[in-house]
């Protein structure tokens, strides 16, 4: 079985899951955060090298104030625990998104975690916090225009590769597979540039119930796909499939 190198996840459904269990939404977020840790471990055991999860979007600020507060508190605790987990599991943690809008202490613990784990050789774990693709691209463009204004590059040299260096995900390969839990069929401003050619997998399972088995199901489903990049078959990472009635190359 081919394991995707990079899996991106929109972890959704914490609130609905909690409601189903007769609990407040924030309980769902707590359980969801615990599950992130489990899935990090299972992903690495399966051979996944990069995992990127959507923890808080630029749009999520419009949630009720006390839910935003609870999510920030949870992220704060999460960063502390993540230090231990990163050490134990050799994870390299990076945060994508505009963290300048977060409380200074949270920004500080993000920096500490990133620096502390920078040389780890286990799972590359990206957490999207105050992340929105449009915001990421705009921030990137502003920086790029500023560099251009300072004569740092020629317009003729600007290509996709160079632009990617202005994104928060610089140095990280594009996701092979996107998973969204809990039934919604949208991207919610997540990795729009990076997901251009990723395989998409949607499941009705809510995030706190998304187990190792569910992850395996997603990877199995991914294996049934004929990955193509505008051509007939991906010539680089996957040999032509012959188990589907020989229809490839048509
Ligand atoms: C996803 O669960 C977690 C975050 C966005 C932080 P939700 O909070 O979106 O849960 P639902 O979609 O309302 O059930
Ligand atoms: C997407 O989930 C953002 C995160 C998972 C952090 P939401 O549940 O907030 O998405 P929308 O806004 O309903 O599309
Ligand atoms: Mg949701």
XYZ file of C-alpha atoms and ligand atoms in Angstrom:
279
model
C 0.000 0.000 0.000
C 1.247 3.448 -0.878
C 1.250 5.836 2.040
C 0.785 9.534 1.264
C 3.830 11.557 2.222
C 1.780 14.514 3.414
C -1.737 14.387 4.848
C -3.659 17.579 5.608
C -6.680 17.426 7.888
C -9.625 19.745 8.468
C -10.587 18.467 11.863
C -14.241 19.295 12.058
C -17.258 18.322 14.116
C -16.036 18.769 17.698
C -19.069 20.878 18.560
C -21.642 18.539 17.032
C -19.917 15.543 18.613
C -20.177 17.156 22.055
C -23.841 17.990 21.517
C -24.562 14.382 20.587
C -22.982 13.383 23.882
C -24.988 15.944 25.821
C -21.866 17.949 26.593
C -20.811 21.579 25.999
C -18.953 22.388 22.741
C -15.727 23.014 24.629
C -15.691 19.425 25.822
C -15.670 18.430 22.153
C -12.652 20.659 21.586
C -10.807 19.065 24.502
C -11.474 15.582 23.156
C -10.535 16.788 19.674
C -7.186 18.085 20.922
C -6.469 14.724 22.563
C -7.242 13.000 19.317
C -4.703 15.146 17.469
C -2.009 13.576 19.590
C -3.255 10.055 18.837
C -3.451 10.680 15.102
C 0.059 12.186 15.056
C 1.393 8.971 16.531
C -0.637 6.701 14.263
C 0.226 8.703 11.157
C 3.935 8.354 11.865
C 3.537 4.621 12.563
C 1.866 4.265 9.184
C 4.751 5.993 7.425
C 3.218 9.439 6.915
C 5.991 12.028 7.066
C 4.020 15.306 7.132
C 0.739 16.014 8.891
C -0.940 19.431 8.791
C -4.008 20.108 10.912
C -6.401 23.052 10.898
C -6.812 24.158 14.491
C -8.159 27.706 14.166
C -9.098 29.613 11.037
C -9.025 33.357 10.362
C -12.821 33.077 10.215
C -13.087 31.348 13.606
C -12.667 34.697 15.419
C -16.321 35.274 14.611
C -17.383 32.501 16.995
C -18.839 33.493 20.386
C -16.251 35.207 22.566
C -16.218 32.511 25.237
C -15.675 29.751 22.671
C -12.760 31.670 21.140
C -11.381 32.148 24.665
C -11.724 28.444 25.414
C -10.029 27.506 22.141
C -7.117 29.840 22.882
C -6.772 28.354 26.357
C -6.779 24.893 24.851
C -4.114 25.888 22.325
C -2.017 27.324 25.131
C -2.131 24.031 27.045
C -1.657 22.116 23.855
C 1.602 23.960 23.097
C 2.943 23.047 26.536
C 2.072 19.360 26.183
C 3.265 19.320 22.629
C 6.788 20.136 23.845
C 6.856 16.812 25.710
C 5.245 14.906 22.863
C 7.641 16.423 20.355
C 10.572 15.317 22.457
C 9.193 11.839 23.029
C 8.170 11.221 19.425
C 10.917 13.293 17.763
C 8.334 15.513 16.078
C 9.219 18.694 14.301
C 6.431 21.182 14.948
C 5.684 24.253 12.864
C 2.779 26.660 13.128
C 1.321 28.158 9.964
C -0.926 31.205 9.968
C -0.593 34.753 11.218
C 0.345 34.278 14.846
C 0.905 38.014 15.402
C -2.761 38.325 16.374
C -2.386 35.817 19.221
C -1.614 36.742 22.828
C 2.136 37.383 23.351
C 2.587 34.394 25.694
C 1.036 32.054 23.141
C 3.274 33.459 20.417
C 6.222 32.929 22.726
C 5.387 29.276 23.389
C 4.908 28.691 19.657
C 8.381 30.104 18.964
C 9.869 28.005 21.753
C 8.232 24.838 20.464
C 9.333 25.508 16.895
C 12.912 26.210 17.913
C 13.075 23.321 20.337
C 11.826 20.823 17.763
C 13.542 22.260 14.681
C 16.090 19.467 14.392
C 13.836 16.520 15.119
C 13.735 13.851 12.454
C 10.311 12.306 13.151
C 6.903 13.486 11.976
C 6.745 16.980 10.475
C 3.699 18.308 12.232
C 2.138 21.580 11.113
C -0.594 23.285 13.114
C -2.642 25.974 11.373
C -3.574 28.691 13.855
C -5.238 31.928 12.777
C -4.704 30.484 9.357
C -6.580 31.359 6.184
C -5.280 30.751 2.697
C -6.316 34.136 1.398
C -4.574 35.822 4.301
C -1.476 33.658 3.794
C -1.302 34.541 0.098
C -1.842 38.244 0.749
C 0.854 38.322 3.427
C 3.152 36.480 1.060
C 2.392 38.869 -1.768
C 3.048 41.912 0.389
C 6.439 40.540 1.400
C 7.187 39.602 -2.204
C 6.311 43.086 -3.478
C 8.457 44.608 -0.776
C 11.390 42.397 -1.816
C 10.749 43.296 -5.430
C 10.729 46.981 -4.544
C 14.129 46.524 -2.931
C 15.385 44.911 -6.132
C 15.872 41.485 -4.559
C 14.661 39.652 -7.680
C 13.752 40.186 -11.328
C 10.162 39.814 -12.470
C 11.250 37.304 -15.088
C 12.497 35.005 -12.319
C 9.167 34.932 -10.508
C 7.667 31.487 -10.866
C 5.532 29.119 -8.768
C 8.538 27.849 -6.863
C 9.612 31.328 -5.898
C 6.087 32.289 -4.852
C 5.873 29.189 -2.662
C 8.794 30.525 -0.691
C 6.568 33.386 0.414
C 3.924 31.064 1.834
C 3.843 29.842 5.441
C 4.368 26.316 4.118
C 7.727 27.073 2.509
C 9.903 23.972 2.434
C 6.969 21.654 3.052
C 5.780 19.481 0.149
C 2.170 19.896 -1.005
C -0.347 17.565 0.669
C -1.053 14.335 -1.209
C -4.282 13.785 0.650
C -6.768 16.095 2.342
C -9.154 14.642 4.912
C -12.160 16.539 6.226
C -14.190 14.985 9.013
C -17.820 15.466 9.994
C -19.557 15.692 6.677
C -18.973 19.220 5.370
C -17.846 19.311 1.746
C -15.831 22.519 1.625
C -12.286 23.742 2.066
C -13.002 26.607 4.489
C -10.053 28.696 3.279
C -7.516 25.917 3.957
C -4.313 25.525 1.925
C -5.944 26.631 -1.332
C -2.668 26.942 -3.213
C -1.134 23.810 -1.715
C -4.180 21.563 -2.278
C -4.325 22.325 -6.018
C -3.694 18.670 -6.896
C -4.336 16.796 -3.658
C -6.765 13.909 -3.418
C -9.808 14.804 -1.315
C -11.409 12.516 1.254
C -14.556 13.405 3.171
C -16.026 11.364 5.979
C -19.112 11.785 8.177
C -17.128 10.658 11.230
C -16.680 13.541 13.706
C -13.102 14.454 14.590
C -13.108 13.099 18.179
C -14.214 9.717 16.739
C -11.615 9.714 13.965
C -9.461 6.764 14.982
C -6.463 4.933 13.566
C -8.944 2.738 11.688
C -10.543 5.783 10.057
C -7.124 7.057 9.031
C -6.349 3.678 7.504
C -9.642 3.817 5.599
C -8.696 7.210 4.181
C -5.294 5.905 3.086
C -6.892 2.819 1.541
C -9.278 5.063 -0.375
C -6.326 7.202 -1.490
C -4.742 4.046 -2.870
C -7.717 3.508 -5.158
C -7.183 6.871 -6.816
C -5.314 7.338 -10.050
C -3.167 10.281 -9.142
C -2.788 12.552 -12.104
C -1.231 15.954 -12.578
C -2.889 17.101 -15.742
C -1.311 14.258 -17.687
C -2.349 10.645 -17.850
C -0.586 9.218 -14.793
C 1.782 10.744 -12.293
C 5.099 9.788 -13.909
C 7.170 10.483 -10.814
C 5.694 8.959 -7.697
C 3.434 6.224 -8.948
C 3.799 3.582 -11.623
C 0.867 3.067 -13.995
C -1.858 0.979 -12.420
C -2.824 -2.254 -14.082
C -5.382 -3.510 -11.600
C -8.247 -1.382 -12.829
C -8.978 -3.034 -16.101
C -6.148 -1.320 -17.942
C -7.952 1.925 -18.509
C -5.052 4.199 -17.650
C -3.399 6.123 -20.403
C -6.703 6.587 -22.180
C -13.701 21.893 14.637
O -14.905 21.612 15.261
C -12.713 22.551 15.554
C -12.487 23.965 15.307
C -12.927 24.662 14.314
C -11.674 24.653 16.284
P -16.098 22.652 15.228
O -16.013 23.542 16.396
O -16.131 23.345 13.923
O -17.348 21.701 15.375
P -18.729 21.810 14.609
O -18.419 21.897 13.155
O -19.399 23.046 15.097
O -19.443 20.569 14.983
C -12.775 24.796 9.621
O -13.781 24.381 10.435
C -11.703 25.411 10.427
C -11.047 24.503 11.352
C -11.168 23.229 11.392
C -10.169 25.168 12.266
P -15.073 25.266 10.667
O -16.024 24.340 11.283
O -14.797 26.514 11.387
O -15.447 25.591 9.163
P -16.628 26.413 8.577
O -16.388 27.825 8.954
O -17.868 25.844 9.178
O -16.545 26.191 7.111
Mg -17.121 23.080 12.160
